[in-house]
Structure formats: C-alpha cells, structure tokens
C-alpha cells in the first residue's frame, strides 16, 4: 500500500502530466500566446507569476535581450501545471498581473477542462461549480431577466466582465466562446470600478493562437435538445492567427411545460504580433436568442405554517407554467473588442483594451401571484377555484374580474456601451525594495432607451392546478396609446418612455512592495467620478409631468494586503478592501435605476471586506488547495421591490462572514478532482424595519458544497473509458429580508461517461439531476423557478 501511495505522489513529467490532464478534460492546454495579458508567460516561457514578481528568479535574460533589440522571443512555450489546479492560472486582467496563487483574494476558477467534462453550455451552468453564487430573477415595469447573479448574497448583475471589460448586456450568456470563468470574491472596486460588493465574474474568451486547431461538437438529448459548436484556429504566419468559434442550439426544458430556447452565435478573432513585444487582438461576438422567460412558481405560506415555500412543495406539478403564449425574450447582442499590449522592456508593459457593445431586446413576461384567497382555496378544500394573477400587484381574489394588466409590462430596449481601460505594469527596485506598480485609467459610458407597451385586453387568471398559457391575442399596443395601462411607480408616475446613461471616469494605482523575497505589502486605490442621468417621458403629462434626474458623485476606494510567500508553491495573506455602488449603476438591467426624491439615494451603497487566506499548490503543482476566512459588511443596502422591480435604497446594514475551501487537481494519473465548500453566517445588523433585524441575509445559504471527479481508465488502449461525476448542494435560503419565505435545499447529482476512438474522436454521455429532485435554480423574493428534471445529453466531438 505504501508503495502504491508513493508511486501516486511521484512528480509527473511535465509533458506527460499535461497530456493526462488534457486527456481527462478532452481539451488541450490553452495557448498562452493568445492573451496579451499573459505577455510575461508568452515572452519567456515561464508561469506569469514568477516573471511578474520582481524578485527576478524566473526572468530570462536572453528573451529580454531579444526584445531590447526589437526582435521577438522564441515561439516555443513551456507550460507547467495541470488543468484542474487553477492556482497558476493567470487572472487574464492587466490590472491583476499575478496568477491566482499570488493574488491576495479568494478566486474561484472554472477551468476549460471542467467545463468540457460537464458539457457546460452557459455561464449559468459554469457558475454552479462556484459556492456563494446564486441565480436570481427580476421584473417590473422595465423588467429584468437574462443572467442575474448574486455573489455571497449581494447583487452582481452589473459585475459581469469579459476579458476584464464590463459586459452591460441583459441576456443569457452561452459558453461556446468561453475559455475559463473566474469569480473574484469580495469588493474589488480598486480593480473594476464601481460595484462588486460580493465580487466580480470574469469570463476569459477563446482567442486566436499559433497552434492550428479544428474542432466541432454535436450534442443531443432530453428535452428535444440539439446543439452544435465549431472551433477553427489557423496560424497565418509566425505572429498572426485567426480563430472562429460558432454555436447553434435549440431546446426545451425537462420538467417545465411550454418553455424553449433557440440560440445561435459567432465569435471571430484575429491576433497580430503573437510571441512578440507588441500584440493586438481584435474580437467580435454576436449572440442572438429567442426564448420564453420563466418566472417560476409563486411562493406561498400554507395556513398554520411557520414560513412560506414554493407552491410546488405542496403537490402542485413542477411542470406548471403560469405565463402566456404572448411571453417572449428576443435578444440581439454584439460586442467589438480591441486588446493591445506593448512590452517596452523587461520592466514596463503597457496595455489598452477597448470595447463597444450594442444590445437589443424585446421582452414580455408573466409573474404568478397567488394571494390569500388563492392559498385558502387550494389548502382548505377547493383547489379548482384557486386562481393565479399573471401580472400586477393584486391577486386574482375570487376571479370576479377579467384579469390583470399591470407589471411586468412588455418593452423594447436598445442599449449601447463603450469602455476603454489603459494600464501600465512596472517592475523595478528602489534600494533593497522590489516593486510592482499597476496604474491606469478606465473610461466607460452606457446608454439605455426603453419603450413600454401595454395590453388592451387583460391577462386572464390562471388556474393554480392546471394553468393554460393559451390566452389568445391580448392586443399589444405602444404605451403612449394606452396611458391607463402603464404601471405607476410611486411619485414617478406612469410613463411609456425612459432613457438614461451612466458615464464613469476612473483612475487607479496600486503598488506591491517586496520587503523580502517572502514578505510583501500591497496597497492602492481607485478614484471614480460617476455621472448619471435618467428621464421618464410621455403618457399623461398633465397628471404625471416628465421626470429628469441628473447626479454626479465622486468615490474613493482604497485597499491594502499583507502577503507572505515562503516559496513559489504557497501564499498567505490578509486583505482589507472597499467598494462603492453609487446610484444609477443599473442603467441597463434595472427597471428604475435611480429614484429622485428619495434621501437614501443620496448615499451610495458601500461595502468593506476583511479576509485572511491561504493558497497551496502541492505535489509538484498537481493539486491546489485554498482556504479563506472573510467578513463582508455592507451599508445602505439596495433592494428590489418584489412587485415593480424598482431598485430601492435603504438604511439597512448587512454582514456576511464565513469560511470557503477549495481543492482542484490530479489525485493520481488520469484521476482529477474539483471540490469546494462554503460556510456562511449572514445577518442584517441594522434596519429601520424591526422585523428584519437579526435575520439572515436573503439568498445566502448557511452551507454550500460542490464535488466533481473523473477517472480515465486505460487511456492508451482501444477500450479506454472515462467515468465520474459529482454533486452540488446548497442548504435552504431565505427569500425575503424578514425570513418568512424560504426555498428548500438543493441537491443535484450529475455523471459523465466518455470514450476516445483515437486522438481525434470522442463520444460522451452526461446525466444531470440523476435523482430527479425538485430543485430551484432562479430565486426571487416571492417566486422560485424549478430546475430541470433528470436530463441526459449525448455528445460526439472531434479535434484535429
């Protein structure tokens, strides 16, 4: 036995270890030449961290001499590590030049290897591997849907980034063009700017590299699921390459009636100067979708019960859909990106990233309201008389009226954004002190225009037990033609048109100073000037005059860290960080991003993070371990009204603190593992509403865990087989601030079985929710969306 253990823990040869990791993942190691933010790794063939750290132990004089002479470094690249140990994974951000191991903050990375094994098809599916991330849904006069996430219980719908640039679109992001997904936990305003209370989600995209590659996949399975993807990469010359990824997909949802999604996308990129001191990558992404939004089932309180729960916990079918055949979510999203890097010399590198985005959306949805009459009829002996209202703040009652007209109203949305981030990374010495300085600017603007529509006919009530989505034509007209059908938003009135913009100018600077080779201090700040405008126009202006609001605020967010690195395999740190969310941040993804006349809106939401952590890359970098203890405090908390979707300020103070653990890597040859655990203790420490004080923060579970492991047997034999699986578990969560409504615990078992015919062809079968449990994926204060039932997905793929 001891001999077996000793053999398992022997260091794997670099190329053999990588081949096994790639084989287990069915994906090659990403080409570091594709990313201008990995310039250090690209130029000298080392892990970026050892080159980025100013102790000089991993710098190559020969490569630097070539650069100084105006040439380019050799194109040979050596990569050390394994696909599931993400500690040596670069963050992909010029503002965060260290790798995950040496960044003093909790970072969860979902690697390409893991996404391949799980056949991940969306950002939402990828993030199920990350503890502390919850999907939420929203609605209101302006409506919200698409990707809406909470991190550690706090809103993050404005904190989604692609290659370090903000993605302002409100849509469901497909995974066809994603290399990795990272969640950077805790406030990070000094890096990303305003927002990031719970953290930030950064997607690293697939870009052109110098290795020719041709790949395609086709998947099909339960729920009439059909999906195809294409990945074509071609080297054009010694420093230029072209890559095109594409996707087409259509599916229903297992265990949910009437729902479907049709989606396609394409993402070409071309890179110039790969492996050289000057690199330019041009990217374009287009994704289009037509689907039915799912706002789930109502959460009700059974007579005599201590708290409410989704109605499906009391015998209602999980398949019930309470929307109508008029519901629609049509999105058209485009982004154009230019990423530039220039290495002046071995000490200084410049970066500049520019992105424009255009987003179009047509949206109509229904939300179910089961009022007291509905609840009593169902539970007290007359279930067929239980009626659900499909919109508006008022329930169906006894169903005497024709139906409801109000929120969420249909709308058309057009948004555009532009962002430019310029930065410099400088490594130098001052006496015996070694420095790494990151400094730069961030300028972004986002514009949003919306037009509300209304129905001339009421939405008929739905039967709670047997809802019928086919309600016929409800006579959709522009809101201007039917002012009486518009939603009244308090003192703002009822308006058919809204437009607004946010304009941010930010400057950032931080310096990491190595006092010794193993002890460093990192500190810095970011200053932002946030300017926002919001206008509501049209409708009955005599009763509700047009509203114009303009606000300018300046914020300053500092941070400081103490970092200990005894050797290249371990890091220990203490971090304090601050973030600010000024009013008007939710320009594109909030129905009312600001509300004039409310005093709480004069003060932005602020958050502070205290975190101590350890990261260890063990067994010759085969397995990575992380542990962190944190305390996150938030003041002037923002909340969304459960009926209108308005973003409302409050004087509430909230706190979440806890422990997060993770492990990822190769247990032995051909056997990978990825596991996480989170223990949270959340609390509303102060509130003007007495019932909320001392209550657990909405959407924050007390415990959460994930596990995924796959073993590849006989990898070099014709009868090779890879098999494995895992689980995701989330304890129950409260849906409202007073802790009167609760979503039950989630437990999901998944599995995979695959076989290689040769080095190029593979077949696989994935099973999801194998126990067919009634879980809940998207959550809101008065509704929950049942997750898909037991699903099987077959896949055929080839790579050349």
Short mmCIF file of C-alpha atoms in Angstrom, two decimals, residues 49-50 53 87-88 98-105 512 514 518 520 561-575 612-617 625-627:
data_model
loop_
_atom_site.label_atom_id
_atom_site.label_comp_id
_atom_site.label_asym_id
_atom_site.label_seq_id
_atom_site.Cartn_x
_atom_site.Cartn_y
_atom_site.Cartn_z
CA UNK A 49 3.59 34.86 -11.69
CA UNK A 50 7.28 34.07 -11.35
CA UNK A 53 7.09 39.00 -9.35
CA UNK A 87 -3.70 28.30 -8.82
CA UNK A 88 -1.21 29.03 -11.58
CA UNK A 98 -0.32 37.94 -10.69
CA UNK A 99 -1.75 34.47 -11.07
CA UNK A 100 -4.46 33.11 -8.77
CA UNK A 101 -1.91 31.74 -6.29
CA UNK A 102 -0.28 35.11 -5.68
CA UNK A 103 -3.39 37.31 -5.75
CA UNK A 104 -4.41 38.11 -2.15
CA UNK A 105 -8.12 37.46 -2.60
CA UNK A 512 3.16 45.76 -4.27
CA UNK A 514 8.60 43.14 -1.55
CA UNK A 518 8.78 36.13 1.01
CA UNK A 520 5.30 41.94 0.61
CA UNK A 561 -2.94 43.49 1.66
CA UNK A 562 -0.16 41.78 3.56
CA UNK A 563 1.24 38.83 1.57
CA UNK A 564 3.57 36.03 2.68
CA UNK A 565 5.07 33.71 0.04
CA UNK A 566 7.54 31.32 1.74
CA UNK A 567 8.18 29.66 -1.62
CA UNK A 568 6.69 29.50 -5.12
CA UNK A 569 4.05 26.97 -4.03
CA UNK A 570 2.30 28.77 -1.15
CA UNK A 571 0.79 32.12 -0.31
CA UNK A 572 -0.75 33.51 2.89
CA UNK A 573 -2.47 36.87 3.00
CA UNK A 574 -4.62 39.38 4.85
CA UNK A 575 -6.69 41.80 2.77
CA UNK A 612 -7.40 36.12 5.63
CA UNK A 613 -6.47 33.23 3.39
CA UNK A 614 -4.01 30.54 2.37
CA UNK A 615 -3.24 29.00 -1.03
CA UNK A 616 -1.01 25.98 -1.56
CA UNK A 617 -0.01 24.24 -4.79
CA UNK A 625 -5.71 23.99 -2.08
CA UNK A 626 -7.26 27.26 -0.91
CA UNK A 627 -8.84 28.38 2.36
#
